[in-house]
Amino acid sequence: MPETVDLMLLGAGQLITCRSGEKGPRRGRNLADPGLVTGGALAVSAGRIVAAGTEEEVKTAVKGSEVTSTINADGRVVMPGWVDPHTHAVFAGYRADEYEARIRGDSYLEIDKRGGGIKRSVREVRETGEDRLFEKSRRRILKMLEQGVTTIEIKSGYGLDIESEMKQLRVIARLGAETPLDVVATFMGAHHKPSGGSDDDKYVDILIDEMMPAVAEAGLAKYIDVFCEKGVFDVEETRRILEAGKGHGFGLKVHSDEIHALGGTELAVEMGAVSVEHLTKVTATGIAALAGSRTMAVLLPATSFGLASRHYAPAREMIDSDVAVALSTDFNPGSAPSHSMPLAVSIACSQMGMVPAEAIVAATFNAACAVGMEDEVGSLEAGKKADFVIYDVEDYREIPSRAGENHAAVVFKEGSVVWELQGYRERSEVGL
Ligand code: NIG
Ligand code: FE
């Protein structure tokens, strides 16, 4: 045990550890175990958890260490910070008019065809200076932090040429360096083809021969991602891009089966991708390929919601088939403009049939697995970063069920308070 415990948290009515005895993501029935400790405590030293469990267990574990500060959760719920493993958070402006157009009946692909959608965000990002893009994005992700998000993946993909993709990736790197959040960068030059007509035929070559080597050399991304979809990148193009990415040592991710099932999921599993994302239209073959594989299924319920669709990914079937499921917001200016992980978790429960514990583990520990961070974040256990949140609720199921308000009271990143709702104790119903 360390000589000093910098922070001792006591009095968690429910400590939701999300820990698992096994290696790798949670699947099947194990997904529904939130690792709940009644009357829980945490001890933190140098930003890391040194003990987590009942008050008695934690006090015994750190016996002899000097405790320099203590906080009492007074019966509230304490959980790991959310890990949001799929966002497009670096963009210029929202596309709220497209939200209305979709409600009126236009499809996502129709809006795309008339120059809206991703192409519109590309035009805007190209026109926006790097510092402004950074500042807008910084303010956005700090709002996510207020809701308890402590780790986030961010994709480029609104640049679609070397300069603008590199600009987005530099902004992503700065967000990691200049905010408290852990930021994982994904190069998504394969988000769309630039709308240059004949130039589009050469785009995959440009992506592979020019853009990818530049990103690799600059060390600006851990993963690459491809939007495998009708009218965007087909399966053969996706394969070429993934193979090239693998050659550069990037981890692989694929947006697959969102609007049409082309076979991107099966391809991604075959190539050892860390994750496939969306899966609203996943087929029985896709589920069979994912079942028991190492590739995570990242489901995005807030996207169906934002698209005003009634069609959600078949989460229940996937979980029952032993697919490793994670949840994310897909936060972006068009299809999923809500950055709220609690909202995504809530929609996963009410619209996809996930019980609250499954959704919470999928949005913390399994989400960490989807960005290769499972040894660092996503659960409350000794050795991991002390990223946790005190929620002003008595039962963790209030987080999805009482949707539409932020229940976070205090957010900790590596043992330090990074956000606190002023006066939460005076406003609180807990323990009254
Ligand atoms: O994950 N599906 C492709 N890409 C994004 C949409 C981004 C946008 O609409 O700007 C997504 O939903
Ligand atoms: Fe996406």
XYZ file of C-alpha atoms and ligand atoms in Angstrom:
445
model
C 0.000 0.000 0.000
C 1.163 3.550 -0.694
C 2.388 5.761 2.144
C -0.281 8.324 1.376
C -3.843 7.967 0.272
C -4.633 11.295 -1.427
C -8.359 10.714 -1.425
C -10.673 8.405 0.433
C -14.274 8.259 -0.732
C -16.705 6.856 1.814
C -20.450 6.414 2.064
C -21.388 5.321 -1.456
C -24.930 3.994 -1.083
C -24.202 1.955 -4.194
C -20.675 1.634 -5.557
C -21.095 0.389 -9.134
C -17.654 -1.002 -9.928
C -18.394 -2.515 -13.379
C -15.490 -4.849 -12.683
C -15.282 -8.362 -13.943
C -13.148 -11.246 -12.813
C -12.355 -12.161 -16.403
C -10.158 -10.726 -19.115
C -11.831 -9.053 -22.070
C -15.261 -7.572 -22.611
C -18.403 -8.716 -20.812
C -20.775 -10.888 -22.780
C -24.063 -12.718 -22.375
C -25.307 -12.950 -18.818
C -22.140 -11.372 -17.426
C -23.078 -8.068 -19.005
C -25.890 -7.680 -16.481
C -23.607 -7.722 -13.414
C -22.864 -4.116 -12.413
C -20.409 -5.159 -9.671
C -22.577 -3.479 -7.056
C -21.176 -2.902 -3.563
C -23.597 -1.572 -0.960
C -21.923 0.870 1.419
C -18.906 1.271 -0.841
C -15.616 3.124 -0.618
C -12.618 3.959 -2.788
C -9.032 4.823 -1.921
C -6.941 6.805 -4.395
C -3.233 7.476 -4.569
C -1.417 9.445 -7.277
C -4.499 9.427 -9.484
C -4.997 5.664 -9.329
C -7.427 3.519 -7.386
C -5.592 1.548 -4.718
C -8.636 -0.110 -3.172
C -12.356 -0.387 -4.015
C -14.980 -2.304 -2.064
C -16.937 -2.024 1.158
C -15.830 0.651 3.611
C -14.414 -2.041 5.845
C -12.457 -3.705 3.034
C -11.019 -0.407 1.833
C -10.093 0.802 5.317
C -8.375 -2.502 6.030
C -6.543 -2.395 2.696
C -5.034 1.045 3.362
C -4.368 0.583 7.071
C -1.155 2.377 7.988
C -1.325 4.798 5.030
C -1.806 8.472 5.780
C -5.139 9.688 4.381
C -4.817 13.322 3.321
C -8.398 13.992 2.233
C -11.798 12.346 2.592
C -15.109 12.875 0.854
C -18.415 11.374 1.877
C -20.925 10.431 -0.818
C -23.633 10.338 1.890
C -25.596 7.489 0.343
C -25.293 8.564 -3.275
C -24.393 6.333 -6.220
C -20.748 6.233 -7.338
C -19.844 4.848 -10.761
C -16.939 4.844 -13.225
C -16.832 7.801 -15.625
C -18.528 7.054 -18.938
C -16.299 6.023 -21.814
C -17.783 7.343 -25.070
C -16.120 5.174 -27.745
C -17.536 6.725 -30.944
C -17.881 10.449 -31.585
C -17.391 12.975 -34.351
C -17.077 15.807 -31.833
C -14.780 18.063 -33.883
C -17.041 19.974 -36.266
C -18.012 23.547 -37.031
C -21.797 23.807 -36.659
C -24.896 21.713 -36.029
C -27.348 20.823 -38.834
C -30.621 21.262 -36.976
C -32.573 22.036 -40.165
C -31.813 18.475 -41.322
C -33.383 17.157 -38.118
C -36.607 18.876 -39.091
C -36.310 17.647 -42.693
C -36.006 14.055 -41.449
C -39.059 14.432 -39.248
C -40.898 15.712 -42.316
C -39.914 12.520 -44.117
C -36.603 13.075 -45.945
C -34.114 10.249 -45.570
C -30.495 10.623 -44.426
C -29.288 9.547 -47.881
C -31.597 12.001 -49.681
C -30.269 14.858 -47.566
C -26.744 13.668 -48.358
C -27.483 13.601 -52.113
C -28.547 17.230 -52.161
C -25.287 18.357 -50.564
C -26.323 18.224 -46.928
C -25.150 15.705 -44.375
C -21.465 14.903 -43.998
C -20.528 16.920 -47.126
C -21.971 20.071 -45.595
C -19.985 19.581 -42.389
C -16.883 19.030 -44.539
C -17.368 22.387 -46.261
C -17.781 24.082 -42.893
C -14.757 22.423 -41.291
C -12.553 23.347 -44.241
C -13.593 26.983 -43.817
C -13.046 27.089 -40.060
C -9.681 28.060 -38.603
C -7.893 25.545 -36.404
C -8.083 27.573 -33.199
C -11.782 28.234 -33.590
C -12.442 24.571 -34.331
C -10.486 23.667 -31.205
C -12.322 26.131 -28.990
C -15.772 25.023 -30.170
C -14.860 21.381 -29.672
C -13.260 22.038 -26.288
C -16.419 23.666 -24.974
C -18.487 20.753 -26.277
C -16.457 18.032 -24.647
C -16.349 19.932 -21.358
C -20.157 19.730 -21.379
C -19.783 15.981 -21.815
C -17.464 15.923 -18.813
C -20.215 17.601 -16.766
C -22.397 14.573 -17.472
C -19.684 12.197 -16.285
C -17.789 11.361 -19.500
C -14.092 10.985 -18.649
C -12.788 9.174 -21.758
C -13.826 9.878 -25.335
C -12.927 8.657 -28.791
C -13.050 11.294 -31.528
C -12.914 10.657 -35.271
C -11.737 12.982 -37.988
C -13.659 12.712 -41.257
C -15.030 16.182 -41.902
C -11.895 17.178 -43.785
C -11.498 14.608 -46.579
C -8.266 16.154 -47.830
C -4.837 15.992 -46.231
C -4.786 19.516 -44.798
C -8.263 19.445 -43.323
C -7.979 15.910 -41.940
C -4.665 16.807 -40.312
C -6.242 19.973 -38.926
C -8.998 17.911 -37.287
C -6.489 15.389 -35.937
C -4.320 18.139 -34.457
C -7.416 19.570 -32.779
C -8.197 16.109 -31.368
C -4.648 15.833 -30.002
C -4.958 19.258 -28.383
C -8.267 18.282 -26.787
C -6.448 15.386 -25.145
C -3.613 17.616 -23.969
C -5.663 20.619 -22.849
C -8.764 19.132 -21.203
C -9.017 16.640 -18.335
C -10.532 13.961 -20.603
C -8.622 11.020 -22.035
C -9.021 11.364 -25.796
C -8.515 8.519 -28.284
C -8.021 9.643 -31.894
C -9.367 7.864 -34.966
C -8.501 8.835 -38.539
C -11.686 8.654 -40.597
C -10.665 10.038 -43.959
C -12.962 7.250 -45.203
C -16.065 8.938 -43.788
C -17.248 9.995 -47.233
C -15.858 10.684 -50.676
C -15.277 14.361 -51.407
C -18.071 15.517 -53.716
C -15.702 16.211 -56.577
C -17.322 13.973 -59.188
C -14.543 12.229 -61.119
C -12.023 12.876 -58.333
C -14.010 10.533 -56.155
C -12.702 7.575 -58.170
C -9.169 8.415 -57.121
C -10.047 9.142 -53.507
C -9.328 5.667 -52.146
C -5.865 5.804 -53.746
C -5.218 9.257 -52.301
C -6.403 8.061 -48.911
C -4.108 5.043 -48.970
C -1.067 6.503 -50.718
C -0.989 10.017 -49.323
C -3.255 10.642 -46.364
C -2.706 7.515 -44.312
C 1.123 7.646 -44.414
C 1.005 11.318 -43.351
C -1.274 10.538 -40.396
C 0.883 7.568 -39.402
C 4.063 9.600 -39.573
C 2.576 12.381 -37.469
C 1.421 9.794 -34.900
C -1.963 11.472 -34.734
C -4.290 8.446 -34.638
C -4.609 5.115 -32.878
C -7.406 3.760 -35.113
C -8.765 4.159 -38.615
C -12.456 3.908 -39.435
C -14.374 3.390 -42.704
C -18.043 4.150 -43.455
C -18.962 0.961 -45.323
C -22.306 1.889 -46.874
C -24.150 2.006 -50.197
C -22.949 5.062 -52.110
C -20.054 5.656 -49.703
C -17.344 2.919 -49.482
C -18.195 -0.569 -50.746
C -16.837 -3.768 -49.215
C -13.862 -4.049 -51.575
C -12.827 -0.440 -50.986
C -13.280 -0.975 -47.264
C -11.025 -4.038 -47.421
C -8.294 -2.110 -49.257
C -8.432 0.743 -46.765
C -8.378 -1.584 -43.758
C -5.469 -3.577 -45.183
C -3.470 -0.409 -45.719
C -4.346 0.772 -42.208
C -3.233 -2.520 -40.730
C 0.067 -2.157 -42.567
C 0.657 1.153 -40.805
C -0.136 -0.402 -37.428
C -3.499 1.314 -36.897
C -6.260 -0.527 -35.068
C -9.345 -1.000 -37.225
C -12.925 0.211 -36.853
C -15.819 0.087 -39.321
C -19.160 1.916 -39.500
C -21.196 -1.013 -40.812
C -24.791 -2.090 -41.396
C -26.142 1.371 -40.578
C -28.520 1.831 -43.497
C -27.757 -1.228 -45.645
C -26.006 -4.467 -44.699
C -23.218 -4.820 -47.261
C -20.976 -7.302 -45.449
C -18.780 -4.771 -43.661
C -19.337 -6.436 -40.302
C -18.209 -9.849 -41.526
C -15.175 -8.253 -43.210
C -14.235 -6.352 -40.048
C -14.373 -9.494 -37.911
C -12.290 -11.388 -40.481
C -9.667 -8.633 -40.359
C -9.543 -8.527 -36.555
C -11.096 -5.073 -36.168
C -11.445 -3.813 -32.608
C -15.034 -2.752 -33.312
C -17.908 -2.432 -35.724
C -20.279 0.424 -35.096
C -23.970 1.186 -35.779
C -25.323 -2.293 -36.773
C -28.928 -1.135 -37.023
C -29.340 -3.427 -40.050
C -27.012 -6.231 -38.935
C -27.979 -9.617 -40.414
C -28.000 -13.081 -38.853
C -24.670 -13.731 -40.622
C -23.216 -10.561 -39.154
C -24.320 -11.555 -35.665
C -22.909 -15.058 -36.159
C -19.563 -13.566 -37.238
C -19.459 -11.297 -34.186
C -20.576 -13.943 -31.681
C -17.660 -14.916 -29.490
C -15.214 -12.873 -31.645
C -12.880 -10.192 -30.284
C -14.612 -7.501 -32.335
C -16.876 -5.293 -30.236
C -20.318 -4.212 -31.447
C -20.651 -0.506 -30.640
C -24.368 0.333 -30.661
C -25.588 3.900 -31.098
C -29.186 4.231 -29.903
C -29.057 8.041 -29.898
C -28.471 7.914 -33.669
C -31.739 6.087 -34.383
C -33.340 8.586 -32.006
C -31.690 11.582 -33.708
C -32.638 10.271 -37.144
C -36.264 10.126 -35.985
C -36.185 6.418 -36.823
C -38.098 3.732 -35.032
C -35.526 1.134 -35.966
C -32.852 0.224 -33.405
C -29.971 -2.260 -33.467
C -31.079 -5.684 -32.195
C -29.167 -5.411 -28.927
C -31.053 -8.180 -27.130
C -30.385 -10.701 -29.863
C -26.718 -9.749 -29.995
C -26.213 -9.970 -26.232
C -28.007 -13.305 -26.100
C -25.777 -14.532 -28.956
C -22.569 -13.743 -27.017
C -21.665 -10.627 -28.990
C -19.620 -8.152 -26.913
C -21.768 -5.013 -26.935
C -20.740 -1.444 -26.073
C -22.748 1.793 -26.195
C -21.862 5.240 -27.452
C -23.478 8.558 -28.401
C -22.096 8.836 -31.979
C -22.143 12.550 -31.116
C -22.029 14.470 -34.429
C -23.679 17.577 -35.944
C -26.191 15.665 -38.049
C -27.500 12.212 -37.232
C -26.753 12.282 -33.490
C -26.493 15.819 -32.142
C -26.919 14.825 -28.488
C -23.630 14.405 -26.637
C -25.329 12.804 -23.654
C -24.134 9.347 -22.607
C -26.905 9.078 -19.976
C -29.448 9.713 -22.735
C -27.861 7.031 -24.952
C -27.986 4.631 -21.999
C -31.596 5.521 -21.344
C -32.639 4.946 -24.973
C -30.724 1.645 -24.969
C -32.871 0.540 -22.046
C -36.278 1.657 -23.216
C -35.900 1.076 -26.966
C -33.396 -1.791 -27.250
C -34.421 -3.861 -24.254
C -31.159 -3.620 -22.344
C -31.587 -3.669 -18.579
C -29.908 -0.732 -16.779
C -26.931 -2.779 -15.547
C -26.230 -4.075 -19.063
C -26.407 -0.586 -20.522
C -24.142 0.850 -17.824
C -21.470 -1.858 -18.207
C -21.725 -1.437 -22.003
C -21.107 2.314 -21.606
C -18.162 1.996 -19.236
C -16.093 -1.199 -19.171
C -17.137 -2.588 -22.572
C -16.831 0.871 -24.084
C -13.252 0.988 -22.772
C -12.611 -2.343 -24.527
C -13.823 -0.758 -27.780
C -11.027 1.833 -27.611
C -8.303 -0.394 -26.186
C -8.412 1.362 -22.801
C -9.741 -1.477 -20.644
C -6.579 -1.743 -18.574
C -6.774 1.938 -17.666
C -10.405 3.033 -17.368
C -14.007 1.793 -17.416
C -14.236 0.081 -14.026
C -13.463 0.845 -10.411
C -10.699 -1.493 -9.334
C -7.207 -1.263 -7.924
C -4.618 -0.146 -10.454
C -6.965 1.772 -12.725
C -7.292 5.518 -13.140
C -9.510 7.038 -10.467
C -12.119 8.287 -12.956
C -15.460 8.232 -11.179
C -18.652 10.167 -10.675
C -20.893 10.815 -7.678
C -24.499 10.873 -8.894
C -27.210 12.550 -6.877
C -29.410 9.434 -6.874
C -29.926 6.511 -4.495
C -30.287 3.723 -7.058
C -28.213 3.427 -10.253
C -31.373 2.623 -12.222
C -32.516 6.205 -11.680
C -29.829 7.300 -14.145
C -31.583 5.813 -17.211
C -35.113 5.968 -15.827
C -35.055 9.627 -14.764
C -33.903 10.715 -18.223
C -33.606 14.331 -19.270
C -31.661 15.739 -16.351
C -28.017 15.602 -15.410
C -27.671 13.605 -12.195
C -23.879 14.038 -11.946
C -22.925 15.897 -8.763
C -19.132 15.544 -8.743
C -16.881 14.267 -11.526
C -13.373 13.001 -10.698
C -10.618 12.454 -13.245
C -7.502 10.692 -11.982
C -8.563 11.440 -8.433
C -9.108 15.195 -8.887
C -12.432 17.002 -8.947
C -12.861 18.272 -12.517
C -16.488 19.342 -12.235
C -18.933 19.831 -9.387
C -22.553 20.926 -9.309
C -22.390 23.853 -6.892
C -24.636 23.392 -3.882
C -25.720 19.883 -4.831
C -26.051 18.848 -1.206
C -28.586 21.616 -0.528
C -30.573 20.727 -3.671
C -30.471 16.997 -3.055
C -33.358 14.675 -2.196
C -30.963 11.878 -1.264
C -31.133 10.940 2.398
C -33.793 13.557 3.224
O -21.832 7.802 -37.468
N -22.756 7.294 -40.469
C -21.819 7.999 -40.731
N -21.279 8.954 -40.001
C -21.888 9.598 -38.913
C -22.788 10.680 -39.346
C -22.122 11.955 -39.317
C -22.959 13.095 -39.787
O -24.170 12.946 -40.072
O -22.365 14.165 -39.842
C -22.561 8.608 -38.018
O -23.788 8.615 -37.837
Fe -20.275 7.659 -36.543
